[in-house]
XYZ file of C-alpha atoms in Angstrom:
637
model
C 91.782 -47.677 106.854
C 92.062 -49.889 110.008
C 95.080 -51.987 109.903
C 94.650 -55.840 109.073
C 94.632 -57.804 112.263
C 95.433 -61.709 112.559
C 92.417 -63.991 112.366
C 91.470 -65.807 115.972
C 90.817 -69.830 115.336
C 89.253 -70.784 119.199
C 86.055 -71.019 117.995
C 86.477 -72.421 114.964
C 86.817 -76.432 113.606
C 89.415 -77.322 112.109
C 90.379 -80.390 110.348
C 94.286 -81.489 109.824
C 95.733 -84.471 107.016
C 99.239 -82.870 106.624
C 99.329 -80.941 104.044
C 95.320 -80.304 103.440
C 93.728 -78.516 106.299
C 89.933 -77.052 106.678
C 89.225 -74.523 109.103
C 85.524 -73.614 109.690
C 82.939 -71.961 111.749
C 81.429 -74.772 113.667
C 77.598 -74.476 111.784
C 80.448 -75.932 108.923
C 79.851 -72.713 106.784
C 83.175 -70.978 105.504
C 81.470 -67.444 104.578
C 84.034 -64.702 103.146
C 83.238 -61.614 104.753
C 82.640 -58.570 102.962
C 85.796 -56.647 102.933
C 87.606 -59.510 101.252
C 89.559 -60.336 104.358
C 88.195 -63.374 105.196
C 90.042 -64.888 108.177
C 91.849 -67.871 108.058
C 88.312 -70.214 107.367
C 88.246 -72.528 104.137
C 90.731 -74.916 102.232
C 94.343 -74.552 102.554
C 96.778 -76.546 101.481
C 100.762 -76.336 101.343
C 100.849 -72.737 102.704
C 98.077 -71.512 100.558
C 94.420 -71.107 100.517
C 92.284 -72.243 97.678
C 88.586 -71.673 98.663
C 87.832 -69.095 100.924
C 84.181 -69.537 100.900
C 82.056 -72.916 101.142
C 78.455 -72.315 101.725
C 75.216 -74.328 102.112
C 71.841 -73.800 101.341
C 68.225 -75.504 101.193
C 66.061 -73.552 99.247
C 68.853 -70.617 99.933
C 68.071 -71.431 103.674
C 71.435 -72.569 105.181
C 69.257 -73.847 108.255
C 69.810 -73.002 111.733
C 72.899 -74.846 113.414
C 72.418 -77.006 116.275
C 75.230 -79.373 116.598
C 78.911 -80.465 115.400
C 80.541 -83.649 116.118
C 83.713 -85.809 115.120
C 83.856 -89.312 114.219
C 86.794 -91.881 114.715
C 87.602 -91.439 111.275
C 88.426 -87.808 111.277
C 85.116 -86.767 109.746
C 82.740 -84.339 111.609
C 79.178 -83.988 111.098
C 77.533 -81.029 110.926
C 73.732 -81.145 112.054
C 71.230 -77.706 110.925
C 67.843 -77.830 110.730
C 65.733 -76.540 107.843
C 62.662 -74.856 109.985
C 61.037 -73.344 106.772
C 60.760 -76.505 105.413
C 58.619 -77.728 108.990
C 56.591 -74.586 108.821
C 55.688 -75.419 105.385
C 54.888 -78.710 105.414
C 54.275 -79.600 108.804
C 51.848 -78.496 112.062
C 53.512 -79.398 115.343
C 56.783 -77.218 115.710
C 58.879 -80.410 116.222
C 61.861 -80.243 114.100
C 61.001 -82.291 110.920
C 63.606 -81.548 108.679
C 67.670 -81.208 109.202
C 70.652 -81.221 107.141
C 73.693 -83.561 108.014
C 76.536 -82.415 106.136
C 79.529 -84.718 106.537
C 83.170 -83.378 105.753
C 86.224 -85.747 105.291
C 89.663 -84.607 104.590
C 92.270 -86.359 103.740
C 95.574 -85.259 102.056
C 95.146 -83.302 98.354
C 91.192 -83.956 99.088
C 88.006 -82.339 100.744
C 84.749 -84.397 100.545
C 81.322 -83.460 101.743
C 78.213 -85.349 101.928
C 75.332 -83.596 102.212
C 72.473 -85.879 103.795
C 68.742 -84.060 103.885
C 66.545 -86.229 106.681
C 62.803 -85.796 106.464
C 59.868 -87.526 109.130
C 57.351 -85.285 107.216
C 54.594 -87.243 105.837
C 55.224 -86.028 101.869
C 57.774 -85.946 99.610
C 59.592 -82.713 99.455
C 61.658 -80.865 96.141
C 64.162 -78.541 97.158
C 67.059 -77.241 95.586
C 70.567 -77.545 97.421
C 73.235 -75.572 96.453
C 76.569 -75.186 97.663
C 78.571 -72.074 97.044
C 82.387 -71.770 96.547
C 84.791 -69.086 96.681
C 88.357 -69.687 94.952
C 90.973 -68.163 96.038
C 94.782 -67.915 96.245
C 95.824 -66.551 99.217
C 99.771 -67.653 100.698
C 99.803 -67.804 104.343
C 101.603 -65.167 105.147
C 98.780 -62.893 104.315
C 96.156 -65.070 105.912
C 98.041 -64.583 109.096
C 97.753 -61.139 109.258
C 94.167 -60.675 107.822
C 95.380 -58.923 104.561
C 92.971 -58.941 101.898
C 92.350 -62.182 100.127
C 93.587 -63.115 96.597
C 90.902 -63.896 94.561
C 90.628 -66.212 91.735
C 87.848 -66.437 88.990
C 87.548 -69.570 87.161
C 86.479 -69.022 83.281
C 83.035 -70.406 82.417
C 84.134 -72.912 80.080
C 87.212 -73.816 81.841
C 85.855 -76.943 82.800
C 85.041 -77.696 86.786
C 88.431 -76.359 88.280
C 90.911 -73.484 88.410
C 94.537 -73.109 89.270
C 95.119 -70.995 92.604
C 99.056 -69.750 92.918
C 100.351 -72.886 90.543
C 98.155 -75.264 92.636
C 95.394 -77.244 90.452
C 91.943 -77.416 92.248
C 89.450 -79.609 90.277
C 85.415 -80.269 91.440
C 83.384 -82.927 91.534
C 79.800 -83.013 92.130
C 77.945 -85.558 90.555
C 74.502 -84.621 89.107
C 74.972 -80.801 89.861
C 74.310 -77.832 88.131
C 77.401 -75.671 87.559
C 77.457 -71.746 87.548
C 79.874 -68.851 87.908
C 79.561 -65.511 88.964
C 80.914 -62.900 90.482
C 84.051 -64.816 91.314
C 82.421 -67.689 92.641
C 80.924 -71.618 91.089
C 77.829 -72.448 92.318
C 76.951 -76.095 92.689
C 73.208 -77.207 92.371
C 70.452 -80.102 92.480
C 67.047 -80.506 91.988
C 66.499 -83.350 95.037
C 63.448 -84.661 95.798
C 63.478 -85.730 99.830
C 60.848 -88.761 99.969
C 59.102 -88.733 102.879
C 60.270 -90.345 106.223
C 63.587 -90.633 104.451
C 66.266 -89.192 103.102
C 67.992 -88.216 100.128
C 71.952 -87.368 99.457
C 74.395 -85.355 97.411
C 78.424 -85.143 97.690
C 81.116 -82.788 96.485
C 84.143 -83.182 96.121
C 87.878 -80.739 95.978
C 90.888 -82.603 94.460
C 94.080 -80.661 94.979
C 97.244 -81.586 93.146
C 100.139 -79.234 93.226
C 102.774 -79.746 90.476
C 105.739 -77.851 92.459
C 104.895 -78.904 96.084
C 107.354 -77.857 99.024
C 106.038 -80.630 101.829
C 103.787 -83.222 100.825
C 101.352 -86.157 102.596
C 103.144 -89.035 104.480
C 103.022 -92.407 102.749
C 99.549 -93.670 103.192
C 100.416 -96.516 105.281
C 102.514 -94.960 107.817
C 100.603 -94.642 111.204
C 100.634 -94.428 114.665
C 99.407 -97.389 116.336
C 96.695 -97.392 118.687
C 97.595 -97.108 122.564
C 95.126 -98.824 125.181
C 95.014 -97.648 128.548
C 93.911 -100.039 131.484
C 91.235 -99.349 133.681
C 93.659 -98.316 136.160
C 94.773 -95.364 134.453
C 93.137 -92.203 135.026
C 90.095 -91.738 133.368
C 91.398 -88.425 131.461
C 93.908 -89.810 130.372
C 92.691 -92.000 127.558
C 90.822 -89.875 125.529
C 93.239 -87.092 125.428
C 96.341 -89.640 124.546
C 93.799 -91.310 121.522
C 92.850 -87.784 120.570
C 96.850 -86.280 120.840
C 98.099 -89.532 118.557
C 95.043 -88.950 115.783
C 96.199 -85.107 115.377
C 100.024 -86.510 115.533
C 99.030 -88.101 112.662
C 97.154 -85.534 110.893
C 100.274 -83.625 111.175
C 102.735 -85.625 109.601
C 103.925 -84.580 106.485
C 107.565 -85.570 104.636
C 109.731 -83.469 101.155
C 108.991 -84.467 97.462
C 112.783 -85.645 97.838
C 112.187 -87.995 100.070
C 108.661 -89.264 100.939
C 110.003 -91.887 103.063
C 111.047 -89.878 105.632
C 108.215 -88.087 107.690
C 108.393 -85.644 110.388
C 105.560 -83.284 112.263
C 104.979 -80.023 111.153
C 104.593 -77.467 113.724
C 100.932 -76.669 113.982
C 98.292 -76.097 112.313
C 97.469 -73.534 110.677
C 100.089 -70.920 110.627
C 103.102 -73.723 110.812
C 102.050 -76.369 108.890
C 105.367 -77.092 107.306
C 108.773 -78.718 108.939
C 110.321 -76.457 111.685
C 113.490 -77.675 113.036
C 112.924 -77.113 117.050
C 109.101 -77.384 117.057
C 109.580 -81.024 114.815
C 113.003 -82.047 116.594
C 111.007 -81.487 120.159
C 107.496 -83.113 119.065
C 109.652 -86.002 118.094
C 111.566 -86.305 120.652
C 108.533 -85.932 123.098
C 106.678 -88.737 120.968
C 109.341 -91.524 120.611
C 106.889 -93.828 122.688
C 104.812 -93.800 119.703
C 107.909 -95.506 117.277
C 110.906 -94.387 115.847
C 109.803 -93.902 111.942
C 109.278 -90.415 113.274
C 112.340 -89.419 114.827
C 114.203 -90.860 111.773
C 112.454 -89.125 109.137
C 112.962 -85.413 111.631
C 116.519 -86.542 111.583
C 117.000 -87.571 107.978
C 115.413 -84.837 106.837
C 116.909 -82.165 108.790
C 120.263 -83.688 108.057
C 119.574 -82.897 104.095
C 118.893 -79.042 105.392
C 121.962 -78.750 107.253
C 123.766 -75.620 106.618
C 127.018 -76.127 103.999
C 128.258 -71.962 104.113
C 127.852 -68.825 105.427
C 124.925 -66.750 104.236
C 123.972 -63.662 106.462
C 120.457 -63.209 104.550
C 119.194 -66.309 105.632
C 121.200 -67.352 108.462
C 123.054 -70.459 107.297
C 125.930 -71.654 109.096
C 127.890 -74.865 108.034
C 126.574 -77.597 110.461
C 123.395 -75.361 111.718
C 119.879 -77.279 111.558
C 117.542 -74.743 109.497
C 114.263 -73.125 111.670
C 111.777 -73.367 109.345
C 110.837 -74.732 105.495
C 108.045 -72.516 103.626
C 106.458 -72.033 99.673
C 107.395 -68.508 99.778
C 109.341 -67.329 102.884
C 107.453 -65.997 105.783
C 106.617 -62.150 106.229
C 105.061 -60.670 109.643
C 105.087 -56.869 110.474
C 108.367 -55.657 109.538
C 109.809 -59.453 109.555
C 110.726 -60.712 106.240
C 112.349 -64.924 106.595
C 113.817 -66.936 103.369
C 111.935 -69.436 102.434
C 114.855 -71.654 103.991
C 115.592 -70.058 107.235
C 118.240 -70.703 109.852
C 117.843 -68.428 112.726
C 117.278 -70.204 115.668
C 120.067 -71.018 117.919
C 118.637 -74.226 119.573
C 117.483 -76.562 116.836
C 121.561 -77.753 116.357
C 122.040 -79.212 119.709
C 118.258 -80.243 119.516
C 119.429 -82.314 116.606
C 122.041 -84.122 118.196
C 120.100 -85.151 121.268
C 116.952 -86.858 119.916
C 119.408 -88.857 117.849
C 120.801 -89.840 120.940
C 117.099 -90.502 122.670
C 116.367 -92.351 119.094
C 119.577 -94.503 118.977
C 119.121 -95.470 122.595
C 115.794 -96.155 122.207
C 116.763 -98.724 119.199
C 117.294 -97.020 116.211
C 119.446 -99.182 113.914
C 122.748 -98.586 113.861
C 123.263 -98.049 110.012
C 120.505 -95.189 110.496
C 122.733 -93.998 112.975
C 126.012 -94.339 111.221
C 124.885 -92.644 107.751
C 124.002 -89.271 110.398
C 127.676 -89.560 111.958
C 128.867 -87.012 109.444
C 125.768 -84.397 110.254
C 126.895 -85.556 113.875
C 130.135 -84.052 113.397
C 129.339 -81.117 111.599
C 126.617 -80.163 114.061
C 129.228 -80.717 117.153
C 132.347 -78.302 115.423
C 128.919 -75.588 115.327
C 127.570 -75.934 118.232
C 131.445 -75.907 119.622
C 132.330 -72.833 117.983
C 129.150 -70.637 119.471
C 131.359 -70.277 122.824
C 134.363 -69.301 121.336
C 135.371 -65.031 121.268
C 134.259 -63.459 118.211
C 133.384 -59.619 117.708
C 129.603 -60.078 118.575
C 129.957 -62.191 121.647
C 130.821 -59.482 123.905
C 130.629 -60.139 127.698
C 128.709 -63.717 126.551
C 132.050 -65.230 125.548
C 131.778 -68.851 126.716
C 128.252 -69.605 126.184
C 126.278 -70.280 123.638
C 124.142 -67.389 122.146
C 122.388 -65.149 119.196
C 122.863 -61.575 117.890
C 119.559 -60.333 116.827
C 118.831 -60.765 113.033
C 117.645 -57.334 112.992
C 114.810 -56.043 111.167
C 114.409 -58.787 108.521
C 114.682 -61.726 110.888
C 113.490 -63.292 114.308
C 115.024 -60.838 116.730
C 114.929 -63.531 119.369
C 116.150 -66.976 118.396
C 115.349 -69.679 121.318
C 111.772 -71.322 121.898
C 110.449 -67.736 123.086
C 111.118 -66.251 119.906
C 108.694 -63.045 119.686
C 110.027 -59.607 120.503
C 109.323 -59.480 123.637
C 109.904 -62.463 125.373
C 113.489 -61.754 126.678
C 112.869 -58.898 129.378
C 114.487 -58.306 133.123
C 112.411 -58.411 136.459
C 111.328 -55.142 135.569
C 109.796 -55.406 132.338
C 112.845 -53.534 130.173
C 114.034 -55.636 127.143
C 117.495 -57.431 126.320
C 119.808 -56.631 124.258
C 123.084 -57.332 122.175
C 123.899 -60.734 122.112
C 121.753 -62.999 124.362
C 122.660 -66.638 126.213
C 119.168 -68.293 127.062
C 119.671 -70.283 130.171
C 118.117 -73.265 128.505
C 119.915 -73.554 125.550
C 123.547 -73.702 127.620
C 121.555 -76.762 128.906
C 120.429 -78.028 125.693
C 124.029 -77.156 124.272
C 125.811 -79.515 127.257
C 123.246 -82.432 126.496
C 124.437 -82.337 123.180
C 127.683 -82.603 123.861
C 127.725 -85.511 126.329
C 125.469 -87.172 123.790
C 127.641 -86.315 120.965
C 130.620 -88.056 122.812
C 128.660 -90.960 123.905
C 127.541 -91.324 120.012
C 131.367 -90.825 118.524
C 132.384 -93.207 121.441
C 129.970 -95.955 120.464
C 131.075 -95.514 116.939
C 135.036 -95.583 117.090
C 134.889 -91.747 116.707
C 137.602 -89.671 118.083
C 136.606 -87.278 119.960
C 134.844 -87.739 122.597
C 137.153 -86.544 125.231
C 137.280 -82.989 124.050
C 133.650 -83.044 123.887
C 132.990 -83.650 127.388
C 135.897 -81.375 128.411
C 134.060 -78.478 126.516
C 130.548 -79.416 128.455
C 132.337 -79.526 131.404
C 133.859 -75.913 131.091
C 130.299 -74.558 129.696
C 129.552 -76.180 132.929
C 131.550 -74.321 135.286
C 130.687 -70.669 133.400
C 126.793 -71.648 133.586
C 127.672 -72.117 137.756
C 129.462 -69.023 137.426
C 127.328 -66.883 135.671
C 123.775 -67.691 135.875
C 122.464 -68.395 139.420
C 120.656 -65.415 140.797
C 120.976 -64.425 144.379
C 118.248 -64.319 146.547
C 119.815 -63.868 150.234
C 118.660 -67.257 150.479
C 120.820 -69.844 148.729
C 117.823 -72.769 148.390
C 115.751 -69.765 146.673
C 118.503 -69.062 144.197
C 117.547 -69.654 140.444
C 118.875 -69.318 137.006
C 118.595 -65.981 135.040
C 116.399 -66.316 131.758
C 119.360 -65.137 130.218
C 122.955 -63.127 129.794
C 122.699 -60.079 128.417
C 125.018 -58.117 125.904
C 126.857 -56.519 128.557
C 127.229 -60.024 130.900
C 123.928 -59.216 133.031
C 121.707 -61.663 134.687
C 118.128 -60.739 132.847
C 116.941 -61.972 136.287
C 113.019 -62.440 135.391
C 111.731 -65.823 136.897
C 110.486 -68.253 133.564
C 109.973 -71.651 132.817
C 113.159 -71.727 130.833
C 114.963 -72.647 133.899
C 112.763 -76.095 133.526
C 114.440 -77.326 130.344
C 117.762 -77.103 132.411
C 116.213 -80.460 134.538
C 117.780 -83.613 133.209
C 120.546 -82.190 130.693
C 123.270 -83.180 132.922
C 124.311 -79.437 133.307
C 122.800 -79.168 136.802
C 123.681 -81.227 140.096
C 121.323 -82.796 142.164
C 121.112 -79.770 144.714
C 120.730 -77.378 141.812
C 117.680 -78.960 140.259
C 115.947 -79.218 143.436
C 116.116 -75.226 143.889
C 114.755 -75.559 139.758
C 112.138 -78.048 141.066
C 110.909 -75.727 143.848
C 111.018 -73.035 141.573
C 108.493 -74.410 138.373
C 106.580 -75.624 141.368
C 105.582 -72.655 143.079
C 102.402 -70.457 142.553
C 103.821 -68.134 140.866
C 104.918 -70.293 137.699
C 102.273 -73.302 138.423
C 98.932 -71.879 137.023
C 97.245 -75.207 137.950
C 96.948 -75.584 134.199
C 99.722 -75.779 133.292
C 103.292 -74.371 133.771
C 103.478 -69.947 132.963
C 105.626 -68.879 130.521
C 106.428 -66.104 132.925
C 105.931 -66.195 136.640
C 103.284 -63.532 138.137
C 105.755 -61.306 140.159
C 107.450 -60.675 137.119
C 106.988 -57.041 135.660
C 105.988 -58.323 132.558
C 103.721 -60.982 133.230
C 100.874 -60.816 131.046
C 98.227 -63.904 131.090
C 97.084 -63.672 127.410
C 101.096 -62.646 126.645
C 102.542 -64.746 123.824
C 105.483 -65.590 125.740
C 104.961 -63.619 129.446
C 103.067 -65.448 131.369
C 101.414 -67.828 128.891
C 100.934 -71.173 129.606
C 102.405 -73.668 126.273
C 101.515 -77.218 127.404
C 105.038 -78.351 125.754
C 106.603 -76.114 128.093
C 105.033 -78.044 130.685
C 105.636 -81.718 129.309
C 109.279 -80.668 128.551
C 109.886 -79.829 132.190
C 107.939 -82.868 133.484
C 109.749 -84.897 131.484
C 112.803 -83.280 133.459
C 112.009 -83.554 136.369
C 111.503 -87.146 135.473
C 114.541 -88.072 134.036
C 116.191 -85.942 137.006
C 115.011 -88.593 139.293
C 112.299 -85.888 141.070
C 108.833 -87.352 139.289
C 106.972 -86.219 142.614
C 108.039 -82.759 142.145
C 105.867 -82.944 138.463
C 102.878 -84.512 139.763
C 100.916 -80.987 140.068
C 102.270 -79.814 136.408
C 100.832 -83.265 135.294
C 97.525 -82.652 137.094
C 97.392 -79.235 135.207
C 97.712 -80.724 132.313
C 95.166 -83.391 132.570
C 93.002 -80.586 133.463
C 93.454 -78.752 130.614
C 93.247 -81.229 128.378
C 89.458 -81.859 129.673
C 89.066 -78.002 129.652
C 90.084 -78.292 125.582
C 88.141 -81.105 124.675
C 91.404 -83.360 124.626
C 92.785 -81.330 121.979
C 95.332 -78.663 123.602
C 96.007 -75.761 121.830
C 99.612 -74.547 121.068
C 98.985 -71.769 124.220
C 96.200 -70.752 126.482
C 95.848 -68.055 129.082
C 98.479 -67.967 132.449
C 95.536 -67.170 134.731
C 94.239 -70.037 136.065
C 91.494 -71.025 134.009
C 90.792 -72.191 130.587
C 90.870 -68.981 128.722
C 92.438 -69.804 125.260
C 94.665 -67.914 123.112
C 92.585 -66.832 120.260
C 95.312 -66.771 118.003
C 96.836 -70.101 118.961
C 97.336 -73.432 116.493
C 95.194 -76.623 117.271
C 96.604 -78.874 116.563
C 99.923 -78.381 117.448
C 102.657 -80.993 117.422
C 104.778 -80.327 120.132
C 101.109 -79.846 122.298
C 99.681 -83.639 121.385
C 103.052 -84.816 122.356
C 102.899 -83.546 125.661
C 100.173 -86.294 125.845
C 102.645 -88.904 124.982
C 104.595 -87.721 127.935
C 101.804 -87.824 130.705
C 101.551 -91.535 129.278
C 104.917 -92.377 129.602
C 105.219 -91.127 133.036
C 102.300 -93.016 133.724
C 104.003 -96.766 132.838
C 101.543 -96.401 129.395
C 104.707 -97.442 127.380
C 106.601 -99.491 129.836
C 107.683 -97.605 132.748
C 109.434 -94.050 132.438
């Protein structure tokens, strides 16, 4: 039997109200496929999938497709047109009759309208019927193309069924209502008068009794950013399209609906991740503040209170990643609450910083001191000499979970993604460059936040920055022969080694503080040459590296937060001009994408997506938000 493989979504339309999501071919037909693994296409909602199949039919013609389009209300339209019905009825071979099937979704609900257009010169009866497929799939078997869980609603069980403790109920006024073989057919009996038209509409209510995220209050949003003509002319309608799917994403806990955050991406992380929400957050705070309060707040309530090897929780450690029922991917197997990333704690610290400069009240700001605190004596305590350190005493770093967890635990955080110039892998105990610079951030902010408070401490923290500073000066820079061409490993290895492949990891190091001025120019140089620059954005992996794969997760990709993250660097390091050809990228791309970029594409140099990749994505609309910014949208940078 050939072994399941994870569904591709490039081609596909998707539709995103945190925590309902509809992913579909783009004719707007969600067909399962024979062998019962049928992609990721249908209704999903909180991590699980309950239709896998949502066909339409005119006569049991489902028309020929020729044309999908969204509306400024998050609808799209779905245009086919119904050919047997013209070669019946009609003599020129002009297209006479078409189908216009409207889908909305909002949170807990999918609506369709189904609008049949006639210029014929009779009435015509048809029969439309749309077909559904329940089903019950989690996520974690979606992602990997396993065999769908099917769910058979009872004949007299009323219109509805309950898929994995989530109720799904129908609504279809007028219709007919079958089942068989596993699936409810909808029907009617329409008469389309002629030169007019004639409609029908379905509807999927989802309510889930036990839910783990659920929608943002209803009037939470973002408000609407106009550019002036002066702008460039790209610009615009990738910002308006990046804030819509910002919205779409934002989702808050049962516990406390108040306080919203972004989840990751859609669909495979469409639930609260620490870095991935701390950095689209962070990225955003143009946009407001209710954001980067509710990340915060909620976070906060996460925070680790004791040890637990099995899922990684460490008093003071922000979690990773929130799910239904725990995450499993090839021989990976995460907690429902999981704590193994190594970034997401100092992460934490700094965008309260950003946030409480950029105005957050100081009572908000005051009931986090404590999280503050516990976060700082962490983050603190990851430099000093245990038994799994090693030679990375000093800095601060992650032992791979082993077989269970993520065996890499920064941003990059596949298998493969920490490798020398060479190509061969890390190991034991790694130090990513860019978390030493996230870690000293923290710090500084930490001590300016305790300081501003009547905290003690503050001294010690900057003395500790300012010693991870000296070992990062130390320890890092790789030698070239040529001191301006020097540039920070990736990483240290187990054994103290310099994994010495060139990556844009060294760009999250611009603007922490951790670097001087001569430092970040060599970094500036660096993310600016050809060999990291695509022209579309900023590779994951430069191409002289032994690794460097285009279509690579994490080798040689191109992640358009990546980019915004070091242009927003550069930025705050006082060297905007050295960004201006990573911005350019990315306005290219985001034309390329249709103003929706998608959580990775291709390194090479053109707009080859990454079929696998999430879109929306969070931390990817954001990066809009920070092409704005540096373009005076909000104020100046």
């Amino acid at each position: 039997m050939p072994q399941p493989l994870q569904p591709f979504l490039h081609d596909l339309v998707s539709q995103v109200a945190a925590p309902t999501q509809t992913w579909s071919t783009p004719d707007g037909q969600v067909v399962p496929r024979d062998d019962d693994a049928a992609g990721v296409t249908g209704l999903l909602h909180g991590d699980v999938r309950l239709l896998s199949g949502i066909e339409v039919s005119v006569d049991d013609d489902p028309g020929v497709p020729v044309a999908h389009h969204g509306r400024p209300d998050g609808s799209v339209v779905f245009t086919s047109l119904l050919r047997g019905l013209d070669a019946a009825y009609a003599d020129s071979g002009d297209p006479r009759v078409r189908l216009d099937r409207t889908r909305t979704v909002v949170p807990g609900r999918l609506t369709e309208e189904l609008v049949l257009g006639s210029t014929l010169d009779v009435d015509v009866e048809v029969r439309v019927a749309v077909r559904l497929t329940p089903d019950a799939t989690p996520m974690e078997l979606v992602r990997v193309g396993a065999p769908r869980v099917a769910v058979t609603p009872a004949e007299d069980a009323g219109h509805g069924w309950t898929s994995a403790g989530i109720d799904v109920t129908i609504a279809a006024p007028g219709a007919g209502w079958t089942v068989a073989d596993g699936r409810v057919t909808l029907s009617w009996t329409l008469t389309v008068p002629r030169r007019s038209s004639v409609a029908v509409r379905w509807t999927a209510d989802v309510v889930d009794p036990a839910p783990v995220v659920v929608a943002a209050p209803p009037d939470l949003t973002h408000d609407r950013v106009l550019l002036g003509p002066e702008e460039d002319q790209r610009l615009g309608p990738w910002l308006e399209r990046s804030v819509a799917d910002l919205a779409g994403l934002t989702m808050a806990l049962p516990d406390s609906p108040g306080d919203v955050f972004y989840a990751a991406g859609a669909p495979w992380y469409f639930t609260l991740f620490g870095r991935d929400s701390l950095w689209a957050a962070r990225l955003s705070l143009p946009l407001g503040l209710d954001v980067a309060r509710g990340t915060l707040r909620t976070l906060a309530r996460l925070q680790g209170r004791a040890d637990d090897p099995r899922t990684g929780e460490q008093p003071g450690k922000i979690p990773h990643e929130l799910r239904r029922n725990g995450f499993q991917l090839g021989g990976m197997s995460l907690p429902p609450l999981y704590y193994g990333t190594v970034d997401a704690t100092p992460l934490w610290i700094c965008l309260l910083h950003d946030a409480w400069r950029a105005g957050l009240p100081d009572d908000d700001v005051i009931a986090l001191l404590p999280n503050v605190e516990a976060a700082l004596d962490w983050l603190t305590a990851q430099t000093a000499p245990d038994a799994r350190g090693g030679s990375v005493e000093g800095f601060v770093r992650y032992v791979s979970a082993g077989s269970d967890g993520l065996a890499n635990q920064g941003w990059k955080d596949s298998d493969d993604a920490v490798r020398f110039a060479d190509g061969t892998y890390a190991e034991g105990a790694i130090a990513l460059c860019e978390v030493q610079g996230y870690a000293y951030e923290a710090a500084v902010s930490g001590a300016a936040l305790l300081d501003g408070f009547d905290r003690p401490g503050g001294d010690e923290l900057r003395g500790w920055a300012q010693g991870l500073q000296e070992r990062f000066r130390a320890s890092f820079w790789c030698e070239t022969g040529s001191g301006e061409d020097d540039y920070p490993a990736l990483a240290l290895d187990g054994t103290g080694r310099r994994v010495d492949a060139l990556t844009s990891n060294i760009g999250h190091l611009l603007g922490t503080g951790l670097l001087n001025l001569e430092e970040e120019w060599r970094v500036a140089r660096r993310v600016g040459s050809p060999a990291l620059d695509s022209g579309l954005g900023l590779r994951t992996m430069s191409t002289d590296d032994a690794a460097y794969a285009p279509l690579s997760y994490h080798c040689g990709s191109v992640w358009p937060h990546d980019t915004a993250i070091v242009v927003d660097g550069l930025t705050r390091a006082g060297l905007a001009e050295a960004a201006d050809g990573l911005v350019e990228g990315l306005l290219a791309a985001s034309v390329a994408f249709d103003q929706r970029l998608p959580e990775l594409w291709s390194g090479e140099g053109a707009p080859v997506p990454y079929p696998a990749a999430c879109r929306p994505q969070a931390w990817s609309a954001a990066a809009a938000v920070v092409v704005a910014r540096r373009a005076g949208v909000f104020g100046g940078v």
